[in-house]
Amino acid sequence: MEDILKNLTIEEKLGQLTMIPPFFYIGDLKKEVFGALTELKLDEKKIFLTGSVLGIQNHEEMNLVQKTYLEKSRHKIPLIFMGDVIHGAVTIMPTPLAQACSFNPELVKKGASESAKEAMSKGLQVTFSPMSDLVRDPRWGRVNESFGEDPYLNYVFSYATVKGYKSEGLLSCVKHFAAYGLSEAGKDYNTVDLSRINLFSYFLSGYEGAINAGADLVMTAFNTFEYVPATINKYLLKDVLRGKLKFKGVIISDYDSLLQTINHRTTLNDCDAAIKGITAGLDIEMASSSYLRCLSEETKKNPELLKLIDEAVLRVLKLKEKAGLFKDPYKKKDLSLDTSKALKVSYDLASESIVLLKNENLPLNKKTKVSLLGKYVSEKDVLGPWSWHGDPNNTDELSKYINAYYKSDFEIFEHYDIEKIKKTEHIILAIGETRHDSGEAHSKADINISLHYETLIKKLSKLNIPITLVLYTGRPLVITNIVPFVNNILVHFHLGSMTSKVVADTIYGINNPSGKLPMTFPRHIGQVPIYYNHLSSGRPYQETDPYTMKYIDISNEPMYEFGYGLSYSKFKYSNLEITNKKATLNNLPTIKVTVTNESNIKGKESVLMYIKDDFASIARPVKELKQFKKIILKPYESKVVEFKLRKEDLSFYNQDLKKIVEKGTFTIYIENLYTELELE
Ligand code: BGC
């Protein structure tokens, strides 16, 4: 690659650091794209210098763009094609937040590898996934793209996702570095303000998981960190990403985020942004062209920049080499692509991602006479945000599957005909958010279930017919007012291509739900941000003392906490044991717990182990998830689940940002049991 680099002109080098959409190479530049072209400020010569492409429809378009480009380019370095395959390309997997409910990294990895096959068949070499931003505020539209509020889950699922992509050769770009998930008040693109110790302790974990699994690129965030936009933030990109996380790959901006530093009022103009970008360590700028337009002139004034440019270009060339583009820059149609396996994986993942929050009558007996109500009864568009080539016409509506189980006598009511509903024995109400209610630029100030649904549910509850609420949503909602009026609640964060089958199978017990929440459901919107692993307060909550951490109008308790989720099986936890109560770091104990299925229904259970550091030199969370295992239990079967404690389960960042372990006692919690450990 060094040889190629040596032969490039400065303009050609800067082109390698520029990403634009595909249309520019194959559209009629003089006519249709005039507006957009003006904004990008590139002439035809410069367009054919650029090095990477954002988004592509299919392999034919990819081949056409590549061919047109290679014919015109002097150096013949192929373009690399990147795009947002977030939870599937054609076959849509559950959204990342839904996948996190599965607590099953192996399945998540399988899902990613199926998505990788499909993405690559479309001509992509890189996906802009995973989004490893830790989230604590369900008003933020993008919580749906995340793995939720817990740093360990973020690590594990980011790791599994990247491994899945890699297993098929798809390169991946983890985003958005760093702490984009902390947008103030849940408002997208808003300020982010957090301390370094908070960044290190909680927010880096997801990106670290992706990088340790071998993510090839990192995308910078739209937000500031310590008042400097992430895209030009030297501390973030050099000290943290390259230094601490040892990331060796390519750093790319988010869409136009380099020039948005002008709106942040931290750069004066395009050229100032370009200098600050390359100096901070930004390799590729996405959807803007300040490097290409400014840096050649700037290197004459400041030859130091040349070195930075060369290093960045070399990383891009190595990325292209890794993608196999120098061997074959084109994509042949992949005739062997079999989506039936992807659909099966999508089903398996969705079946473990649906969460049962309340249960009085499920699973339903097939003979029960059912009223099927709500928007999602006949809706095919259930794929969730960012579903790329997923075609809602290829999905089936819920009524089709309910019909399959309950062949006669079930009624679909579009207009809530109360007289007819009265003649049935059970109401299934399938409602909630659409795919357009969450995602980028889809933050909400009000996450209460709508008044319309609340009124409807209260009205239906007067009929004294059991109600099953199936809630479709992209984020945790406030459902406090309706919980007492329904008998059963199944919730999911958009399950993808197999949504309807999984919902029906779960209602009728063909699937036994095993999902647990990766993000807390608040009881009231005023509690947001709310997350389980908050620090211990100096005035912890006490019911009788008003001067303790509480509200005077609502309780502190969430509606459903992180980790909550029921099963049709009845699991009992017993015999929590620790092999040695006193330990040193060289002799850490194993924790054992017996889980028994006390029902006649086979089920899966995620066993979660939390730890509380009882005393430390800095305030520590009330508890933190440290390990988990998912097990399957046959009717009446018992299993002993073991967790070997690791040093990292006990460690934390101190004020000097050093990861340390302090001696003392720790409490280890599994379900309703706990034990003590004394570290000497
Ligand atoms: C989003 C990124 C995405 C990029 C490219 C941006 O607006 O924030 O997550 O990867 O667009 O589509």
XYZ file of C-alpha atoms and ligand atoms in Angstrom:
692
model
C 0.000 0.000 0.000
C 2.959 2.296 0.675
C 3.850 2.048 -3.048
C 0.411 3.149 -4.081
C 0.529 6.010 -1.603
C 3.853 7.244 -2.961
C 2.459 7.614 -6.449
C -0.529 9.725 -5.467
C -0.752 13.467 -5.951
C -1.887 15.505 -2.958
C -5.345 15.912 -4.558
C -5.614 12.181 -5.102
C -4.673 11.566 -1.497
C -7.303 13.979 -0.240
C -9.843 12.298 -2.491
C -9.269 9.046 -0.612
C -10.378 10.878 2.520
C -13.700 11.999 1.039
C -17.016 10.125 0.973
C -19.991 11.164 -1.155
C -23.269 9.484 -2.238
C -23.262 7.292 -5.372
C -25.420 9.523 -7.512
C -22.608 11.937 -8.158
C -20.659 9.409 -10.202
C -23.465 8.259 -12.451
C -26.040 11.069 -12.444
C -26.194 13.798 -15.022
C -23.943 16.214 -13.193
C -24.853 19.185 -15.333
C -28.590 18.827 -14.826
C -30.318 17.018 -11.980
C -27.750 17.198 -9.228
C -27.018 20.821 -9.641
C -28.437 21.823 -6.235
C -26.783 19.099 -4.238
C -23.584 19.469 -6.198
C -23.413 23.138 -5.337
C -23.725 22.257 -1.660
C -20.944 19.700 -1.912
C -18.930 22.267 -3.853
C -17.213 19.670 -6.019
C -16.657 19.826 -9.746
C -16.566 16.753 -11.942
C -12.800 16.426 -11.692
C -12.907 16.346 -7.915
C -15.854 13.947 -7.818
C -13.754 11.415 -9.662
C -11.004 11.809 -7.098
C -13.151 10.875 -4.095
C -12.481 7.524 -2.481
C -15.603 6.141 -0.865
C -19.334 5.942 -1.408
C -22.191 6.369 1.036
C -25.033 3.934 0.401
C -25.747 1.840 -2.659
C -28.967 0.248 -3.852
C -27.733 -3.047 -5.228
C -24.789 -4.775 -6.798
C -25.697 -3.554 -10.294
C -25.530 0.054 -9.172
C -22.325 -0.663 -7.291
C -20.738 -2.174 -10.396
C -21.835 0.734 -12.553
C -20.458 3.330 -10.144
C -17.200 1.411 -9.790
C -16.769 0.957 -13.535
C -17.544 4.606 -14.333
C -15.120 5.670 -11.635
C -12.273 3.349 -12.550
C -12.497 4.320 -16.204
C -12.043 7.968 -15.302
C -9.525 7.663 -12.485
C -5.809 7.835 -13.107
C -4.672 5.798 -10.122
C -7.301 3.033 -10.505
C -7.820 2.670 -6.760
C -11.302 1.188 -6.372
C -14.041 2.946 -4.448
C -15.218 1.394 -1.199
C -18.977 1.218 -0.544
C -20.436 1.742 2.906
C -24.012 1.864 4.162
C -26.351 1.518 7.115
C -27.267 -2.126 7.513
C -28.406 -1.771 11.097
C -30.534 -4.850 11.680
C -30.625 -6.608 8.369
C -30.414 -5.835 4.685
C -33.258 -7.754 3.059
C -34.268 -10.098 5.847
C -34.859 -7.832 8.794
C -33.706 -8.914 12.229
C -35.168 -7.403 15.411
C -33.837 -3.880 16.042
C -30.705 -3.706 18.226
C -32.738 -2.707 21.314
C -35.001 -5.691 20.684
C -32.021 -7.997 20.172
C -30.615 -6.883 23.511
C -33.772 -8.248 25.194
C -32.663 -11.735 24.154
C -29.597 -11.693 26.427
C -28.292 -14.140 23.849
C -25.045 -12.958 22.212
C -24.652 -16.161 20.204
C -27.954 -15.530 18.454
C -27.125 -11.869 17.947
C -23.902 -12.940 16.278
C -25.795 -15.321 13.997
C -28.188 -12.522 13.078
C -25.289 -10.235 12.180
C -23.655 -12.869 10.027
C -26.880 -13.414 8.040
C -27.198 -9.651 7.608
C -23.589 -9.503 6.470
C -24.227 -12.004 3.671
C -27.157 -9.979 2.400
C -25.372 -6.629 2.733
C -22.392 -7.915 0.787
C -24.619 -9.348 -1.911
C -25.886 -5.788 -2.429
C -22.363 -4.555 -3.051
C -21.477 -3.137 0.356
C -18.095 -3.699 1.963
C -18.789 -1.795 5.186
C -21.803 -1.420 7.446
C -22.254 1.538 9.788
C -23.091 -0.716 12.703
C -23.141 -1.418 15.618
C -24.383 1.735 17.300
C -22.770 1.235 20.694
C -24.001 4.446 22.308
C -25.125 3.843 25.881
C -28.594 5.313 26.447
C -30.519 6.417 29.514
C -33.249 8.592 28.093
C -36.106 6.962 26.180
C -37.111 10.302 24.706
C -34.078 10.048 22.430
C -35.299 8.577 19.134
C -32.202 6.493 18.602
C -32.464 4.315 21.702
C -33.937 1.826 19.261
C -30.582 1.456 17.500
C -28.773 0.882 20.783
C -28.344 -2.064 23.129
C -29.801 -0.131 26.052
C -28.658 1.293 29.362
C -26.105 -1.190 30.642
C -22.372 -0.895 29.818
C -21.691 -4.616 30.088
C -24.589 -5.547 27.785
C -23.336 -2.890 25.388
C -19.902 -4.449 25.403
C -21.166 -7.989 24.892
C -23.636 -7.187 22.101
C -21.310 -4.802 20.285
C -18.676 -7.524 20.379
C -21.075 -10.219 19.150
C -22.414 -8.024 16.346
C -18.976 -7.219 14.962
C -17.927 -10.881 15.202
C -21.052 -11.806 13.259
C -20.249 -9.359 10.453
C -16.640 -10.467 10.387
C -17.549 -14.124 10.075
C -18.778 -13.339 6.552
C -16.125 -10.752 5.714
C -18.263 -7.621 6.077
C -16.281 -4.736 7.553
C -17.947 -2.744 10.291
C -17.966 0.787 11.624
C -18.881 1.298 15.278
C -20.578 4.584 16.080
C -20.994 7.342 17.326
C -17.805 8.201 19.179
C -18.445 9.260 21.838
C -21.409 9.426 24.201
C -23.953 10.534 21.548
C -26.570 8.619 23.562
C -26.412 11.240 26.285
C -28.010 14.025 24.192
C -29.448 16.382 26.786
C -33.182 16.029 27.433
C -33.247 13.182 24.929
C -33.216 15.705 22.092
C -31.280 14.506 19.057
C -28.206 16.562 18.132
C -28.284 18.350 21.493
C -25.365 19.035 23.812
C -23.696 16.166 25.622
C -21.902 16.948 28.845
C -20.280 14.303 30.963
C -17.183 13.926 33.063
C -14.209 11.877 31.933
C -14.786 9.398 34.728
C -18.388 8.898 33.568
C -17.168 8.448 29.982
C -14.590 5.886 31.027
C -16.785 4.022 33.503
C -19.950 3.637 31.427
C -19.967 5.195 27.983
C -16.810 3.734 26.406
C -17.706 0.152 27.073
C -19.825 -0.487 23.964
C -17.274 0.998 21.560
C -14.578 -0.984 23.305
C -16.519 -4.201 22.749
C -16.775 -3.482 19.033
C -13.104 -2.516 18.758
C -11.936 -5.578 20.671
C -13.986 -7.720 18.281
C -12.149 -6.110 15.369
C -14.337 -3.217 14.155
C -12.565 -1.647 11.189
C -13.847 1.919 11.437
C -15.104 4.275 14.113
C -17.609 7.031 13.321
C -17.446 10.269 15.277
C -20.538 11.692 16.965
C -22.498 14.848 16.179
C -22.156 16.071 19.760
C -19.464 17.873 21.685
C -17.329 16.344 24.403
C -15.910 18.846 26.893
C -17.361 21.529 24.620
C -15.369 20.429 21.552
C -17.272 18.663 18.739
C -16.342 14.973 18.709
C -15.320 15.174 15.037
C -12.481 17.602 15.808
C -11.838 16.484 19.371
C -8.175 15.579 19.684
C -8.549 14.215 23.188
C -11.326 11.849 22.132
C -9.775 10.707 18.871
C -6.091 10.605 19.776
C -5.853 10.073 23.516
C -8.925 7.941 24.070
C -9.568 6.145 20.790
C -6.042 5.636 19.507
C -4.359 5.694 22.906
C -6.544 4.028 25.460
C -8.670 1.840 23.165
C -5.725 1.084 20.848
C -7.862 1.529 17.756
C -5.806 1.180 14.565
C -8.499 1.467 11.896
C -10.152 4.332 10.036
C -11.927 7.212 11.744
C -14.833 8.627 9.732
C -17.063 11.603 10.496
C -20.823 11.331 10.751
C -22.932 12.808 7.959
C -21.573 16.335 7.414
C -20.444 16.483 11.045
C -17.111 18.057 10.104
C -18.710 21.141 8.615
C -21.320 21.230 11.369
C -18.477 22.320 13.635
C -19.098 25.724 12.030
C -22.616 25.702 13.542
C -21.103 24.698 16.868
C -19.134 27.935 16.383
C -15.870 26.092 16.916
C -14.502 26.472 13.381
C -14.622 29.591 11.249
C -15.186 28.093 7.832
C -14.723 24.945 5.722
C -10.940 25.263 5.587
C -10.626 25.833 9.309
C -12.789 22.729 9.842
C -10.565 20.714 7.491
C -7.406 21.668 9.359
C -8.967 20.946 12.739
C -10.370 17.632 11.474
C -7.125 16.229 10.119
C -5.164 17.542 13.099
C -7.534 15.889 15.549
C -7.182 12.588 13.718
C -10.261 12.425 11.487
C -9.475 10.291 8.417
C -12.584 10.383 6.186
C -15.115 13.175 6.030
C -18.585 11.975 5.157
C -20.838 14.028 2.874
C -18.665 17.121 2.771
C -15.498 17.973 0.899
C -13.433 20.439 2.880
C -10.311 18.243 2.859
C -10.382 17.987 -0.899
C -11.016 21.676 -1.393
C -8.738 23.134 1.286
C -5.931 20.914 2.461
C -3.768 20.972 -0.643
C -3.253 24.738 -0.216
C -2.855 24.351 3.536
C -0.026 21.815 3.207
C 1.988 24.472 1.400
C 1.743 26.644 4.510
C 2.022 23.802 6.975
C 3.961 20.768 5.646
C 3.308 18.944 8.947
C -0.194 18.264 7.672
C 1.244 16.082 4.900
C 2.335 13.468 7.381
C -1.135 13.305 8.916
C -2.717 13.065 5.474
C -0.378 10.240 4.449
C -1.146 8.283 7.606
C -4.873 8.685 7.045
C -4.652 7.673 3.378
C -2.601 4.619 4.256
C -5.305 3.498 6.678
C -7.936 3.941 3.964
C -5.877 1.995 1.428
C -5.395 -0.835 3.915
C -9.134 -0.873 4.511
C -9.744 -1.244 0.785
C -7.176 -3.997 0.626
C -8.879 -5.778 3.521
C -12.198 -5.488 1.702
C -10.584 -7.352 -1.214
C -11.183 -4.461 -3.601
C -7.724 -4.529 -5.160
C -8.253 -8.169 -6.105
C -11.769 -7.665 -7.434
C -13.427 -4.261 -7.349
C -16.780 -5.569 -8.612
C -19.605 -7.559 -7.067
C -21.001 -10.528 -8.919
C -24.597 -11.457 -8.291
C -24.654 -13.898 -5.437
C -26.853 -16.677 -6.750
C -26.243 -18.869 -3.739
C -27.882 -16.407 -1.355
C -30.552 -18.287 0.526
C -32.727 -16.048 2.693
C -34.554 -18.951 4.343
C -31.712 -19.365 6.828
C -31.765 -15.636 7.578
C -35.519 -15.803 8.171
C -35.050 -18.702 10.555
C -32.396 -16.770 12.501
C -34.640 -13.691 12.458
C -37.454 -15.805 13.927
C -35.206 -17.331 16.604
C -33.868 -13.945 17.597
C -37.322 -12.346 17.649
C -38.751 -15.226 19.681
C -36.171 -14.511 22.401
C -36.592 -10.744 22.128
C -40.263 -10.403 22.959
C -40.838 -9.485 26.604
C -43.722 -10.538 28.825
C -44.353 -7.776 31.360
C -47.617 -8.900 32.924
C -49.404 -12.206 32.805
C -52.726 -13.411 34.138
C -54.089 -15.509 31.265
C -51.386 -16.318 28.731
C -50.775 -18.506 26.820
C -54.187 -18.514 25.243
C -56.130 -21.646 24.612
C -56.865 -22.135 20.918
C -60.543 -22.531 21.606
C -60.883 -19.103 23.200
C -63.096 -16.819 21.165
C -60.966 -13.805 20.421
C -61.466 -10.185 19.415
C -58.455 -8.953 17.541
C -58.129 -5.192 17.755
C -55.693 -2.419 16.955
C -53.519 -0.975 14.250
C -51.099 -3.869 14.133
C -53.722 -6.520 13.433
C -53.546 -5.868 9.737
C -50.315 -3.890 9.446
C -47.453 -5.259 7.369
C -45.047 -2.449 8.066
C -43.621 -3.872 11.275
C -39.933 -3.894 10.410
C -38.848 -0.948 12.543
C -36.609 2.002 11.635
C -33.514 1.553 9.410
C -34.871 -1.514 7.689
C -33.057 -0.757 4.439
C -34.154 -3.214 1.706
C -36.646 -4.911 4.006
C -39.939 -4.845 2.143
C -43.049 -4.671 4.351
C -44.960 -6.383 1.539
C -42.984 -9.522 2.281
C -44.117 -9.649 5.885
C -47.395 -11.085 7.107
C -49.931 -9.313 9.229
C -50.770 -10.560 12.728
C -54.307 -11.574 11.763
C -52.927 -14.152 9.350
C -51.100 -15.976 12.110
C -53.825 -15.644 14.702
C -56.129 -17.037 12.076
C -53.813 -19.996 11.664
C -54.296 -20.952 15.310
C -57.862 -19.951 15.748
C -59.526 -20.927 12.531
C -63.121 -19.889 13.075
C -64.994 -17.376 15.122
C -62.277 -14.855 15.568
C -63.156 -11.312 14.719
C -61.092 -8.396 13.574
C -62.626 -5.106 14.540
C -61.372 -2.031 12.821
C -64.070 0.117 14.410
C -64.302 -1.352 17.878
C -67.872 -2.651 17.641
C -68.539 -3.065 21.361
C -71.633 -5.226 20.908
C -69.663 -7.758 18.876
C -66.612 -7.626 21.128
C -68.887 -8.449 24.066
C -69.647 -11.817 22.489
C -65.980 -12.857 22.585
C -63.919 -14.227 25.484
C -60.585 -12.478 25.062
C -59.336 -9.242 23.552
C -55.965 -9.020 21.839
C -55.064 -5.384 21.373
C -52.042 -4.833 19.103
C -51.045 -1.172 19.223
C -48.141 1.202 19.787
C -45.524 3.207 17.975
C -44.858 2.981 14.251
C -41.393 2.706 12.735
C -41.513 6.467 12.188
C -41.912 7.229 15.886
C -38.300 6.387 16.688
C -34.925 6.566 14.984
C -32.624 9.427 14.066
C -34.221 12.891 14.375
C -37.266 11.272 16.020
C -36.945 12.327 19.625
C -40.127 12.829 21.612
C -40.890 15.050 24.576
C -43.932 12.983 25.505
C -43.428 9.241 25.757
C -46.733 8.510 27.472
C -48.894 5.991 25.713
C -51.351 8.186 23.814
C -54.527 9.376 25.499
C -56.458 7.810 22.652
C -55.159 4.344 23.583
C -55.558 4.977 27.294
C -59.227 5.905 26.827
C -59.811 2.916 24.575
C -58.227 0.466 27.005
C -60.215 1.824 29.928
C -63.401 1.529 27.905
C -62.611 -2.059 26.858
C -61.741 -3.028 30.420
C -65.331 -2.258 31.471
C -66.479 -5.235 29.392
C -64.851 -7.600 31.883
C -63.208 -9.588 29.134
C -59.494 -10.341 29.668
C -57.255 -8.092 27.597
C -53.836 -8.923 26.155
C -51.931 -5.817 25.168
C -49.282 -6.348 22.515
C -47.210 -3.187 22.561
C -45.115 -2.341 19.488
C -42.591 0.354 20.291
C -39.153 1.724 19.449
C -38.456 2.844 23.027
C -39.649 2.332 26.596
C -42.967 4.183 26.959
C -44.814 5.364 30.050
C -47.667 2.871 30.313
C -48.384 3.260 34.035
C -51.994 4.361 33.533
C -52.965 1.359 31.458
C -51.152 -1.466 33.257
C -53.989 -2.005 35.794
C -56.579 -2.160 33.009
C -55.065 -4.985 30.981
C -54.439 -8.547 32.072
C -51.427 -9.415 29.995
C -48.697 -7.334 28.385
C -46.286 -8.416 25.690
C -43.881 -5.735 24.524
C -41.299 -5.634 21.778
C -39.011 -3.016 20.258
C -39.858 -3.974 16.619
C -39.007 -7.560 15.822
C -38.329 -7.388 12.085
C -39.460 -9.737 9.321
C -40.921 -12.393 11.599
C -42.791 -10.067 13.972
C -46.327 -11.315 13.365
C -45.487 -14.992 13.601
C -43.523 -14.493 16.800
C -46.294 -12.416 18.401
C -48.929 -15.023 17.524
C -46.710 -17.934 18.561
C -46.095 -16.232 21.896
C -49.751 -15.515 22.577
C -50.604 -19.175 21.954
C -47.612 -20.628 23.804
C -45.776 -22.079 20.825
C -43.070 -19.667 21.930
C -42.401 -19.239 25.626
C -41.161 -15.641 26.112
C -37.703 -15.217 27.631
C -36.807 -11.589 26.840
C -35.737 -9.213 29.588
C -35.652 -5.421 29.368
C -32.308 -3.825 28.429
C -33.750 -0.433 29.309
C -35.954 0.709 32.187
C -39.614 1.620 31.638
C -40.222 4.795 33.677
C -43.319 5.113 35.838
C -43.555 8.789 34.999
C -41.882 10.912 32.373
C -40.490 13.175 35.102
C -38.218 10.321 36.259
C -36.235 10.393 33.003
C -33.279 9.816 32.773
C -33.781 6.679 34.819
C -31.438 3.694 34.920
C -30.825 0.919 37.380
C -27.088 1.335 37.991
C -27.186 4.828 39.482
C -24.751 5.898 42.195
C -25.459 5.610 45.884
C -26.758 8.897 47.259
C -25.658 10.567 50.477
C -29.318 10.680 51.377
C -30.709 7.440 50.048
C -34.477 7.082 49.838
C -36.307 6.514 53.123
C -40.039 6.424 53.148
C -40.497 8.360 56.370
C -37.773 10.965 55.910
C -38.672 13.742 53.484
C -35.052 14.922 53.227
C -33.958 11.875 51.259
C -33.622 11.248 47.528
C -37.196 11.292 46.279
C -39.972 13.243 44.591
C -42.876 14.624 46.587
C -45.387 13.736 43.883
C -44.325 10.364 42.455
C -42.415 7.325 43.655
C -38.799 6.563 42.739
C -39.716 3.139 41.451
C -39.707 2.563 37.707
C -42.673 0.822 36.128
C -40.466 -2.043 34.915
C -36.783 -2.077 35.717
C -33.842 -3.113 33.558
C -33.676 -6.918 33.535
C -37.402 -7.426 34.064
C -39.255 -10.023 31.988
C -41.562 -12.961 32.743
C -41.909 -16.459 31.355
C -44.756 -18.965 31.085
C -42.500 -21.276 33.096
C -42.105 -20.666 36.801
C -38.452 -20.347 37.753
C -37.236 -20.595 41.305
C -33.753 -19.529 42.402
C -32.131 -21.241 45.381
C -28.802 -22.231 46.995
C -26.710 -19.234 46.098
C -23.194 -20.342 46.997
C -19.756 -18.840 46.856
C -16.795 -21.214 46.754
C -14.665 -18.984 48.993
C -16.066 -16.020 50.870
C -12.579 -14.606 51.414
C -10.514 -14.149 48.294
C -7.555 -12.450 46.686
C -7.333 -11.434 43.036
C -5.417 -14.656 42.356
C -8.029 -16.754 43.975
C -11.391 -15.358 42.956
C -14.413 -17.502 43.823
C -17.053 -19.129 41.680
C -20.658 -18.219 42.367
C -23.235 -20.978 42.008
C -26.983 -20.786 41.978
C -29.642 -23.404 41.387
C -32.448 -22.521 39.009
C -35.486 -24.795 38.987
C -38.330 -24.832 36.528
C -41.310 -25.473 38.776
C -43.758 -25.675 35.900
C -44.628 -28.181 33.215
C -43.595 -25.743 30.469
C -40.121 -25.837 28.959
C -38.514 -22.409 29.175
C -35.421 -20.272 28.762
C -34.102 -18.083 31.532
C -31.380 -15.438 31.532
C -29.619 -15.634 34.865
C -28.182 -12.216 35.726
C -25.411 -11.683 38.260
C -25.078 -8.202 39.734
C -22.363 -6.901 42.037
C -22.335 -4.009 44.489
C -19.017 -2.659 45.706
C -19.955 -2.080 49.356
C -17.354 0.596 50.029
C -14.845 2.358 47.798
C -12.794 5.540 47.482
C -15.379 6.938 45.050
C -19.181 6.575 45.016
C -20.164 3.360 43.233
C -23.460 2.248 41.666
C -26.105 0.542 43.799
C -25.513 -2.546 41.662
C -24.043 -3.453 38.270
C -24.615 -6.347 35.895
C -21.344 -8.243 35.659
C -22.134 -11.563 34.033
C -25.136 -13.446 32.678
C -25.976 -16.850 31.237
C -29.023 -18.013 29.369
C -30.177 -21.532 30.098
C -32.952 -23.835 28.918
C -34.909 -25.784 31.489
C -37.222 -28.689 30.749
C -40.374 -29.051 32.877
C -39.366 -29.486 36.542
C -35.675 -29.531 35.654
C -33.034 -27.907 37.895
C -29.646 -26.597 36.800
C -26.729 -25.176 38.699
C -25.441 -22.048 36.987
C -21.860 -21.020 37.700
C -20.087 -17.708 37.336
C -16.324 -17.573 37.781
C -15.605 -14.092 39.134
C -13.100 -12.085 37.107
C -10.900 -9.194 38.131
C -12.853 -6.849 35.849
C -16.069 -7.713 37.697
C -14.630 -5.943 40.748
C -12.676 -3.118 39.131
C -13.557 0.515 38.438
C -12.016 3.759 37.208
C -10.752 6.057 39.929
C -10.454 9.842 39.755
C -7.128 9.525 37.915
C -8.914 7.421 35.286
C -6.950 4.342 36.305
C -8.746 1.030 36.448
C -8.253 -0.326 39.928
C -9.608 -2.891 42.345
C -9.943 -1.991 46.013
C -9.967 -4.469 48.837
C -13.098 -4.791 50.925
C -16.496 -6.391 50.707
C -18.773 -6.846 47.726
C -22.365 -8.039 47.608
C -23.291 -10.414 44.827
C -26.929 -10.571 43.785
C -28.726 -13.128 41.657
C -32.502 -12.658 41.410
C -33.776 -12.425 45.033
C -30.649 -13.992 46.589
C -27.354 -12.499 47.629
C -24.012 -13.411 49.135
C -20.972 -11.518 50.400
C -17.389 -11.594 49.198
C -14.435 -10.251 51.115
C -11.478 -9.297 48.951
C -8.180 -9.246 50.833
C -26.343 8.953 11.175
C -25.393 7.779 11.157
C -25.415 7.112 9.808
C -25.063 8.157 8.757
C -24.979 7.595 7.346
C -26.142 9.878 9.993
O -27.148 10.838 9.922
O -26.188 9.654 12.392
O -25.744 6.864 12.167
O -24.544 6.022 9.786
O -26.056 9.170 8.784
O -26.193 7.238 6.843
